[in-house]
CSV table of C-alpha atoms in Angstrom, one decimal:
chain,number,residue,atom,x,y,z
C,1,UNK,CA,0.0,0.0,0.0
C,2,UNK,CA,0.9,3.6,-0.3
C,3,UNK,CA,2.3,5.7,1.9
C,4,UNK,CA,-0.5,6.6,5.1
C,5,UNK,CA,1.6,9.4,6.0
C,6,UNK,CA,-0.6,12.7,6.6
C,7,UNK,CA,0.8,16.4,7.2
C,8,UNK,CA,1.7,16.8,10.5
C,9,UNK,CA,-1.1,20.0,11.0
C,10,UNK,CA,-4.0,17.5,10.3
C,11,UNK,CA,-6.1,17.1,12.6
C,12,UNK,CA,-6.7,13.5,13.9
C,13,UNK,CA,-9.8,12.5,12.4
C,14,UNK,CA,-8.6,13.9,9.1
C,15,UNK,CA,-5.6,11.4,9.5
C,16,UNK,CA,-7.9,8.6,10.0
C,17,UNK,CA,-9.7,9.7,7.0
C,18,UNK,CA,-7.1,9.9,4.7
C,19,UNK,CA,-5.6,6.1,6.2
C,20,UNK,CA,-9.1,4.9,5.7
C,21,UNK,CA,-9.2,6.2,2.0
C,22,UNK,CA,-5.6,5.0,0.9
C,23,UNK,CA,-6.6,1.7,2.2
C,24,UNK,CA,-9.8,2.1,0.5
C,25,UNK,CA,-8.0,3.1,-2.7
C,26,UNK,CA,-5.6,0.2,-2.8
C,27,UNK,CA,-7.8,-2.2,-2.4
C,28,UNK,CA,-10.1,-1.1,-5.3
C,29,UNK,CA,-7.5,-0.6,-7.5
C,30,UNK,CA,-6.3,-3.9,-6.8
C,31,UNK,CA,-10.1,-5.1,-7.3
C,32,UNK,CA,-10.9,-3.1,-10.3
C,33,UNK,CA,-8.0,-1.1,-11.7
C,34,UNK,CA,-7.0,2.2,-11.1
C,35,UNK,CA,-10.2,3.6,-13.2
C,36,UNK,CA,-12.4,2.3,-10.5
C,37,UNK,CA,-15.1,5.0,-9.3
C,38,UNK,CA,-13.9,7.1,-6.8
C,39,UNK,CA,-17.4,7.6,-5.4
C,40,UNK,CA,-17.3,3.6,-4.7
C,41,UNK,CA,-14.1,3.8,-3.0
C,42,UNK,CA,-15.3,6.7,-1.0
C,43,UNK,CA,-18.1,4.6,0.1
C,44,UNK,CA,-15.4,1.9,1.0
C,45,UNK,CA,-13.8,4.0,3.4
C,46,UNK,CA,-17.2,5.4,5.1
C,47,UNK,CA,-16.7,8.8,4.0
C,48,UNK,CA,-18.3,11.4,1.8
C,49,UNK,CA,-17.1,12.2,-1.9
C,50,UNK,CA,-16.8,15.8,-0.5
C,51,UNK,CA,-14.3,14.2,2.5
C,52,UNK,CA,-12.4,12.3,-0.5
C,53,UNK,CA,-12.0,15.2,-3.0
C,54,UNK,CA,-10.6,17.4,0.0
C,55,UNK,CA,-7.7,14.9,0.9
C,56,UNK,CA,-7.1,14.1,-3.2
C,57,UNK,CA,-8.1,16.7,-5.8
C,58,UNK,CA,-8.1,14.3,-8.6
C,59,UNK,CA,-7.5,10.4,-9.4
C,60,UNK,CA,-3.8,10.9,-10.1
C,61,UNK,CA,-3.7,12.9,-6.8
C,62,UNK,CA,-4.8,9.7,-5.1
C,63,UNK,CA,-3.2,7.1,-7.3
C,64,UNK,CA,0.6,9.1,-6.0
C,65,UNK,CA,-0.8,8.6,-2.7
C,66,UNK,CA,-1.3,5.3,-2.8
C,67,UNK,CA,1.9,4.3,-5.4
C,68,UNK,CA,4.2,6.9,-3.3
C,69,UNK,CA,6.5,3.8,-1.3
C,70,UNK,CA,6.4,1.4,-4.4
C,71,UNK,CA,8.4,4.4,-6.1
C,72,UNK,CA,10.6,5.0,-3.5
C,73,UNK,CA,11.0,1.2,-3.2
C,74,UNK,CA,11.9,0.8,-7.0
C,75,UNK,CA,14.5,3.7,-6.5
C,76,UNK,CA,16.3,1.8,-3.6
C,77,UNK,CA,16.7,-1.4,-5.3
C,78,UNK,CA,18.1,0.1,-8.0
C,79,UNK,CA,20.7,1.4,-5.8
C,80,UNK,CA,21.1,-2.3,-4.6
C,81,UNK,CA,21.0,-3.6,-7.8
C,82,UNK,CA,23.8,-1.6,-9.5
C,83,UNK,CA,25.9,-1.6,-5.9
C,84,UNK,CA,26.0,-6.0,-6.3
C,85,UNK,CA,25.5,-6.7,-10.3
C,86,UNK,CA,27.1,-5.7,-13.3
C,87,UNK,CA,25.3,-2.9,-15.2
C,88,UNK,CA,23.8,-5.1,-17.7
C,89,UNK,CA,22.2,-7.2,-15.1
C,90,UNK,CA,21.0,-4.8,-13.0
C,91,UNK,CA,19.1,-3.0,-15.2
C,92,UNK,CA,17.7,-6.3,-16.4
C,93,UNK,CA,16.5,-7.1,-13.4
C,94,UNK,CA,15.3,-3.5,-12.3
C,95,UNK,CA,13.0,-3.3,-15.5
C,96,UNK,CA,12.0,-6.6,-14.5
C,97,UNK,CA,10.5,-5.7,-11.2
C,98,UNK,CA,9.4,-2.1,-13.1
C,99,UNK,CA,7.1,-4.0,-15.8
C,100,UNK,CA,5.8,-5.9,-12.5
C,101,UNK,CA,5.1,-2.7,-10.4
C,102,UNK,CA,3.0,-2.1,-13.7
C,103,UNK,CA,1.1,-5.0,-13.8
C,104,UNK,CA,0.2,-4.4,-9.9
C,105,UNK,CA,-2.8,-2.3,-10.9
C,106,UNK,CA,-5.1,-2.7,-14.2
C,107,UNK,CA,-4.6,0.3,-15.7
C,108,UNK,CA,-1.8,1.7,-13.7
C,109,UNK,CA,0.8,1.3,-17.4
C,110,UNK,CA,-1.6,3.7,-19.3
C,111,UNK,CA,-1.5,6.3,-16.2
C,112,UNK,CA,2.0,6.2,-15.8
C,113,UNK,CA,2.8,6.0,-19.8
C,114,UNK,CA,0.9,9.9,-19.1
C,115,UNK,CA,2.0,11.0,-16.5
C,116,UNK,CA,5.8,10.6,-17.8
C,117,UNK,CA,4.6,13.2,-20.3
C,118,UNK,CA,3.1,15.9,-18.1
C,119,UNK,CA,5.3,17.3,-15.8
C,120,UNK,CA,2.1,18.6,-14.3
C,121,UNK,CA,0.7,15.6,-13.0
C,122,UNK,CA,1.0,14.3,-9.2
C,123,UNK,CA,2.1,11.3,-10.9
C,124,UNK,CA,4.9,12.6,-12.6
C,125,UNK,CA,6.2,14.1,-9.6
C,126,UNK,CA,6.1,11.0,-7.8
C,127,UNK,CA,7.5,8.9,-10.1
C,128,UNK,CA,10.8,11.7,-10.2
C,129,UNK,CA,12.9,9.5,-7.7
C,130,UNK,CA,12.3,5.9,-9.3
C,131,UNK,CA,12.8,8.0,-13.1
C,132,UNK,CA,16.1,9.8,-12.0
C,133,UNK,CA,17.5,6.1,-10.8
C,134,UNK,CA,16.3,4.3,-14.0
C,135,UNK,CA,18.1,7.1,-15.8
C,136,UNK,CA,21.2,6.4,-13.9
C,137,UNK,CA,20.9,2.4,-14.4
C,138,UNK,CA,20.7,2.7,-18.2
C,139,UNK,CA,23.4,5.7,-18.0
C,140,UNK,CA,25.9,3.6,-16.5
C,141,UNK,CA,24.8,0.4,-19.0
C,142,UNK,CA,25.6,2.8,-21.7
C,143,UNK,CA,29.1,3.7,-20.4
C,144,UNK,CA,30.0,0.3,-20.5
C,145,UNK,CA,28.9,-0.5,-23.7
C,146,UNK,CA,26.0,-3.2,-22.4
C,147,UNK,CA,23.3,-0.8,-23.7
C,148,UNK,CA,22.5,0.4,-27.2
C,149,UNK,CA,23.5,4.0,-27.2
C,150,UNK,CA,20.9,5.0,-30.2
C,151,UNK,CA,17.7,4.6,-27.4
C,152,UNK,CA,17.2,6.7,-23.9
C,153,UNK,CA,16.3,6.1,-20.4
C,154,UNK,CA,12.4,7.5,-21.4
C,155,UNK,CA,11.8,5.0,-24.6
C,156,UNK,CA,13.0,2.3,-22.5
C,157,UNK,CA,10.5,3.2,-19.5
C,158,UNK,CA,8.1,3.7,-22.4
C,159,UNK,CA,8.4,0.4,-23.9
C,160,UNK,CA,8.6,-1.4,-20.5
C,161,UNK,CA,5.4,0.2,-20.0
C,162,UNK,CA,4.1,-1.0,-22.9
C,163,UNK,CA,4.7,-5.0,-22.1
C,164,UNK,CA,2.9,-4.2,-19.0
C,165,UNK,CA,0.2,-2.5,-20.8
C,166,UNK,CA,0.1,-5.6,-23.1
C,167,UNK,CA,0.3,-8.5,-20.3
C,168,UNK,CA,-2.9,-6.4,-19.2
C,169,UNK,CA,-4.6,-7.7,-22.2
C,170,UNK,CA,-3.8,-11.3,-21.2
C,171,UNK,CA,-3.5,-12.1,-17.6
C,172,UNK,CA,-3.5,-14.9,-17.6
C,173,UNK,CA,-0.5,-15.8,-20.2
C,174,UNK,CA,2.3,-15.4,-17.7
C,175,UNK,CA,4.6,-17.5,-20.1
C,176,UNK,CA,3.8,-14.9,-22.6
C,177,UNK,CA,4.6,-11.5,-20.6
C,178,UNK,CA,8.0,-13.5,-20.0
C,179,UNK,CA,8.7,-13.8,-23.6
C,180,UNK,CA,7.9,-10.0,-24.6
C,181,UNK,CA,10.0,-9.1,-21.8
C,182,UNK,CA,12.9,-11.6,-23.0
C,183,UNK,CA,12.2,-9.6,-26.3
C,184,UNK,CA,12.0,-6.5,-25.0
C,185,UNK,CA,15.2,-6.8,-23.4
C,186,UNK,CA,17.3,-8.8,-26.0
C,187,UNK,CA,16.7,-5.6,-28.1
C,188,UNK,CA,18.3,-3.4,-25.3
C,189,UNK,CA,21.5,-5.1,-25.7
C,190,UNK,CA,24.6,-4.0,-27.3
C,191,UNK,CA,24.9,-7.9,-28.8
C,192,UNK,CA,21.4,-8.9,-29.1
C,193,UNK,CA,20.3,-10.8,-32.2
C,194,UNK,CA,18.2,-8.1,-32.6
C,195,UNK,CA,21.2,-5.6,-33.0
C,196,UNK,CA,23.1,-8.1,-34.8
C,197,UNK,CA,20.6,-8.8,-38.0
C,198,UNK,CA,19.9,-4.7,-38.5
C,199,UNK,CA,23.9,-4.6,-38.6
Protein backbone atom coordinates (compact mmCIF):
# COMPACT_ATOMS: atom_id res chain seq x y z
CA UNK A 1 0.00 0.00 0.00
CA UNK A 2 0.90 3.64 -0.33
CA UNK A 3 2.30 5.74 1.85
CA UNK A 4 -0.46 6.64 5.12
CA UNK A 5 1.58 9.39 6.02
CA UNK A 6 -0.55 12.65 6.59
CA UNK A 7 0.75 16.39 7.19
CA UNK A 8 1.67 16.80 10.53
CA UNK A 9 -1.10 19.99 10.97
CA UNK A 10 -4.00 17.46 10.25
CA UNK A 11 -6.13 17.12 12.62
CA UNK A 12 -6.70 13.51 13.94
CA UNK A 13 -9.83 12.52 12.42
CA UNK A 14 -8.60 13.94 9.11
CA UNK A 15 -5.55 11.36 9.47
CA UNK A 16 -7.93 8.56 10.02
CA UNK A 17 -9.71 9.69 6.97
CA UNK A 18 -7.10 9.90 4.73
CA UNK A 19 -5.56 6.15 6.24
CA UNK A 20 -9.07 4.86 5.65
CA UNK A 21 -9.17 6.18 1.97
CA UNK A 22 -5.62 5.04 0.88
CA UNK A 23 -6.57 1.66 2.22
CA UNK A 24 -9.79 2.09 0.52
CA UNK A 25 -8.02 3.10 -2.75
CA UNK A 26 -5.60 0.19 -2.80
CA UNK A 27 -7.84 -2.22 -2.37
CA UNK A 28 -10.11 -1.07 -5.35
CA UNK A 29 -7.49 -0.60 -7.53
CA UNK A 30 -6.34 -3.89 -6.81
CA UNK A 31 -10.13 -5.11 -7.31
CA UNK A 32 -10.92 -3.14 -10.29
CA UNK A 33 -8.00 -1.10 -11.68
CA UNK A 34 -6.99 2.24 -11.13
CA UNK A 35 -10.17 3.63 -13.16
CA UNK A 36 -12.37 2.32 -10.52
CA UNK A 37 -15.05 5.03 -9.27
CA UNK A 38 -13.86 7.11 -6.84
CA UNK A 39 -17.44 7.58 -5.37
CA UNK A 40 -17.32 3.65 -4.71
CA UNK A 41 -14.12 3.84 -3.04
CA UNK A 42 -15.25 6.65 -1.02
CA UNK A 43 -18.11 4.55 0.15
CA UNK A 44 -15.36 1.87 0.95
CA UNK A 45 -13.77 3.96 3.37
CA UNK A 46 -17.24 5.40 5.11
CA UNK A 47 -16.73 8.84 3.96
CA UNK A 48 -18.26 11.36 1.80
CA UNK A 49 -17.09 12.17 -1.87
CA UNK A 50 -16.84 15.83 -0.48
CA UNK A 51 -14.32 14.22 2.48
CA UNK A 52 -12.40 12.27 -0.50
CA UNK A 53 -12.01 15.21 -3.05
CA UNK A 54 -10.60 17.41 -0.02
CA UNK A 55 -7.65 14.89 0.87
CA UNK A 56 -7.07 14.07 -3.24
CA UNK A 57 -8.09 16.70 -5.83
CA UNK A 58 -8.06 14.27 -8.57
CA UNK A 59 -7.49 10.40 -9.40
CA UNK A 60 -3.76 10.85 -10.12
CA UNK A 61 -3.70 12.94 -6.77
CA UNK A 62 -4.76 9.73 -5.06
CA UNK A 63 -3.17 7.12 -7.32
CA UNK A 64 0.57 9.07 -5.98
CA UNK A 65 -0.81 8.57 -2.70
CA UNK A 66 -1.29 5.26 -2.82
CA UNK A 67 1.88 4.34 -5.37
CA UNK A 68 4.21 6.86 -3.29
CA UNK A 69 6.54 3.82 -1.29
CA UNK A 70 6.36 1.37 -4.37
CA UNK A 71 8.43 4.35 -6.13
CA UNK A 72 10.57 5.03 -3.54
CA UNK A 73 10.99 1.20 -3.19
CA UNK A 74 11.94 0.81 -6.96
CA UNK A 75 14.47 3.73 -6.52
CA UNK A 76 16.26 1.82 -3.61
CA UNK A 77 16.69 -1.39 -5.29
CA UNK A 78 18.06 0.13 -8.02
CA UNK A 79 20.70 1.41 -5.82
CA UNK A 80 21.11 -2.31 -4.56
CA UNK A 81 21.02 -3.58 -7.84
CA UNK A 82 23.79 -1.61 -9.49
CA UNK A 83 25.94 -1.61 -5.92
CA UNK A 84 26.03 -5.95 -6.34
CA UNK A 85 25.53 -6.68 -10.32
CA UNK A 86 27.12 -5.65 -13.28
CA UNK A 87 25.30 -2.92 -15.22
CA UNK A 88 23.79 -5.10 -17.65
CA UNK A 89 22.17 -7.21 -15.13
CA UNK A 90 21.04 -4.76 -12.97
CA UNK A 91 19.10 -2.96 -15.18
CA UNK A 92 17.72 -6.28 -16.42
CA UNK A 93 16.52 -7.09 -13.39
CA UNK A 94 15.31 -3.52 -12.30
CA UNK A 95 12.99 -3.28 -15.54
CA UNK A 96 12.03 -6.58 -14.47
CA UNK A 97 10.48 -5.71 -11.23
CA UNK A 98 9.36 -2.13 -13.13
CA UNK A 99 7.11 -4.02 -15.78
CA UNK A 100 5.84 -5.89 -12.47
CA UNK A 101 5.09 -2.74 -10.41
CA UNK A 102 3.01 -2.08 -13.71
CA UNK A 103 1.13 -4.96 -13.83
CA UNK A 104 0.23 -4.36 -9.90
CA UNK A 105 -2.80 -2.33 -10.89
CA UNK A 106 -5.06 -2.66 -14.16
CA UNK A 107 -4.63 0.31 -15.68
CA UNK A 108 -1.82 1.73 -13.73
CA UNK A 109 0.80 1.30 -17.40
CA UNK A 110 -1.56 3.68 -19.31
CA UNK A 111 -1.51 6.30 -16.23
CA UNK A 112 2.04 6.20 -15.78
CA UNK A 113 2.83 6.04 -19.78
CA UNK A 114 0.89 9.90 -19.14
CA UNK A 115 1.99 11.00 -16.46
CA UNK A 116 5.82 10.62 -17.78
CA UNK A 117 4.58 13.22 -20.29
CA UNK A 118 3.10 15.93 -18.08
CA UNK A 119 5.33 17.30 -15.82
CA UNK A 120 2.11 18.62 -14.30
CA UNK A 121 0.69 15.57 -13.05
CA UNK A 122 0.97 14.33 -9.25
CA UNK A 123 2.11 11.28 -10.94
CA UNK A 124 4.88 12.57 -12.62
CA UNK A 125 6.22 14.13 -9.57
CA UNK A 126 6.13 10.99 -7.84
CA UNK A 127 7.53 8.88 -10.15
CA UNK A 128 10.81 11.72 -10.23
CA UNK A 129 12.85 9.50 -7.65
CA UNK A 130 12.27 5.93 -9.34
CA UNK A 131 12.81 7.96 -13.08
CA UNK A 132 16.10 9.81 -12.04
CA UNK A 133 17.50 6.08 -10.75
CA UNK A 134 16.32 4.28 -13.97
CA UNK A 135 18.11 7.05 -15.80
CA UNK A 136 21.18 6.40 -13.88
CA UNK A 137 20.89 2.36 -14.44
CA UNK A 138 20.65 2.69 -18.17
CA UNK A 139 23.42 5.73 -18.00
CA UNK A 140 25.90 3.61 -16.53
CA UNK A 141 24.84 0.36 -19.02
CA UNK A 142 25.60 2.78 -21.71
CA UNK A 143 29.06 3.67 -20.42
CA UNK A 144 29.99 0.33 -20.46
CA UNK A 145 28.88 -0.54 -23.66
CA UNK A 146 26.04 -3.24 -22.39
CA UNK A 147 23.28 -0.85 -23.74
CA UNK A 148 22.54 0.41 -27.25
CA UNK A 149 23.53 4.02 -27.18
CA UNK A 150 20.85 5.02 -30.24
CA UNK A 151 17.74 4.61 -27.37
CA UNK A 152 17.25 6.69 -23.93
CA UNK A 153 16.27 6.14 -20.37
CA UNK A 154 12.39 7.54 -21.40
CA UNK A 155 11.84 5.03 -24.59
CA UNK A 156 13.01 2.32 -22.51
CA UNK A 157 10.54 3.23 -19.51
CA UNK A 158 8.05 3.69 -22.37
CA UNK A 159 8.37 0.43 -23.88
CA UNK A 160 8.57 -1.43 -20.55
CA UNK A 161 5.41 0.21 -20.02
CA UNK A 162 4.05 -0.98 -22.93
CA UNK A 163 4.74 -4.98 -22.08
CA UNK A 164 2.89 -4.20 -18.97
CA UNK A 165 0.16 -2.46 -20.75
CA UNK A 166 0.05 -5.63 -23.12
CA UNK A 167 0.26 -8.48 -20.27
CA UNK A 168 -2.93 -6.42 -19.24
CA UNK A 169 -4.65 -7.68 -22.22
CA UNK A 170 -3.83 -11.35 -21.22
CA UNK A 171 -3.49 -12.07 -17.59
CA UNK A 172 -3.50 -14.91 -17.58
CA UNK A 173 -0.45 -15.81 -20.21
CA UNK A 174 2.33 -15.38 -17.74
CA UNK A 175 4.61 -17.46 -20.15
CA UNK A 176 3.79 -14.92 -22.60
CA UNK A 177 4.62 -11.55 -20.65
CA UNK A 178 8.04 -13.49 -19.97
CA UNK A 179 8.65 -13.84 -23.64
CA UNK A 180 7.86 -10.02 -24.57
CA UNK A 181 10.01 -9.07 -21.83
CA UNK A 182 12.89 -11.57 -23.03
CA UNK A 183 12.22 -9.64 -26.27
CA UNK A 184 12.00 -6.55 -25.00
CA UNK A 185 15.25 -6.80 -23.43
CA UNK A 186 17.31 -8.78 -25.97
CA UNK A 187 16.72 -5.57 -28.06
CA UNK A 188 18.33 -3.43 -25.29
CA UNK A 189 21.49 -5.07 -25.68
CA UNK A 190 24.60 -3.97 -27.32
CA UNK A 191 24.90 -7.91 -28.78
CA UNK A 192 21.37 -8.89 -29.08
CA UNK A 193 20.33 -10.85 -32.18
CA UNK A 194 18.16 -8.14 -32.61
CA UNK A 195 21.19 -5.63 -33.02
CA UNK A 196 23.08 -8.11 -34.80
CA UNK A 197 20.56 -8.83 -37.96
CA UNK A 198 19.94 -4.69 -38.46
CA UNK A 199 23.93 -4.57 -38.62
Amino acid sequence: MGDTRAPRHMRADAQRNRARLLAAASAAFARAGVETSLDDIARDADVGSGTLYRHFSTREALVEAVLDDRYKALAAEAAKLQAEHSPQEALMAWLKLFVNHLMTYRGLAASVTTALHNETSPLHSACHVMRAAAYELVATAQRNGAVRDDIDASTILHLAASVAWASEQAPADRAGVEQMLAVFMDGLLCNSRVSRAVD
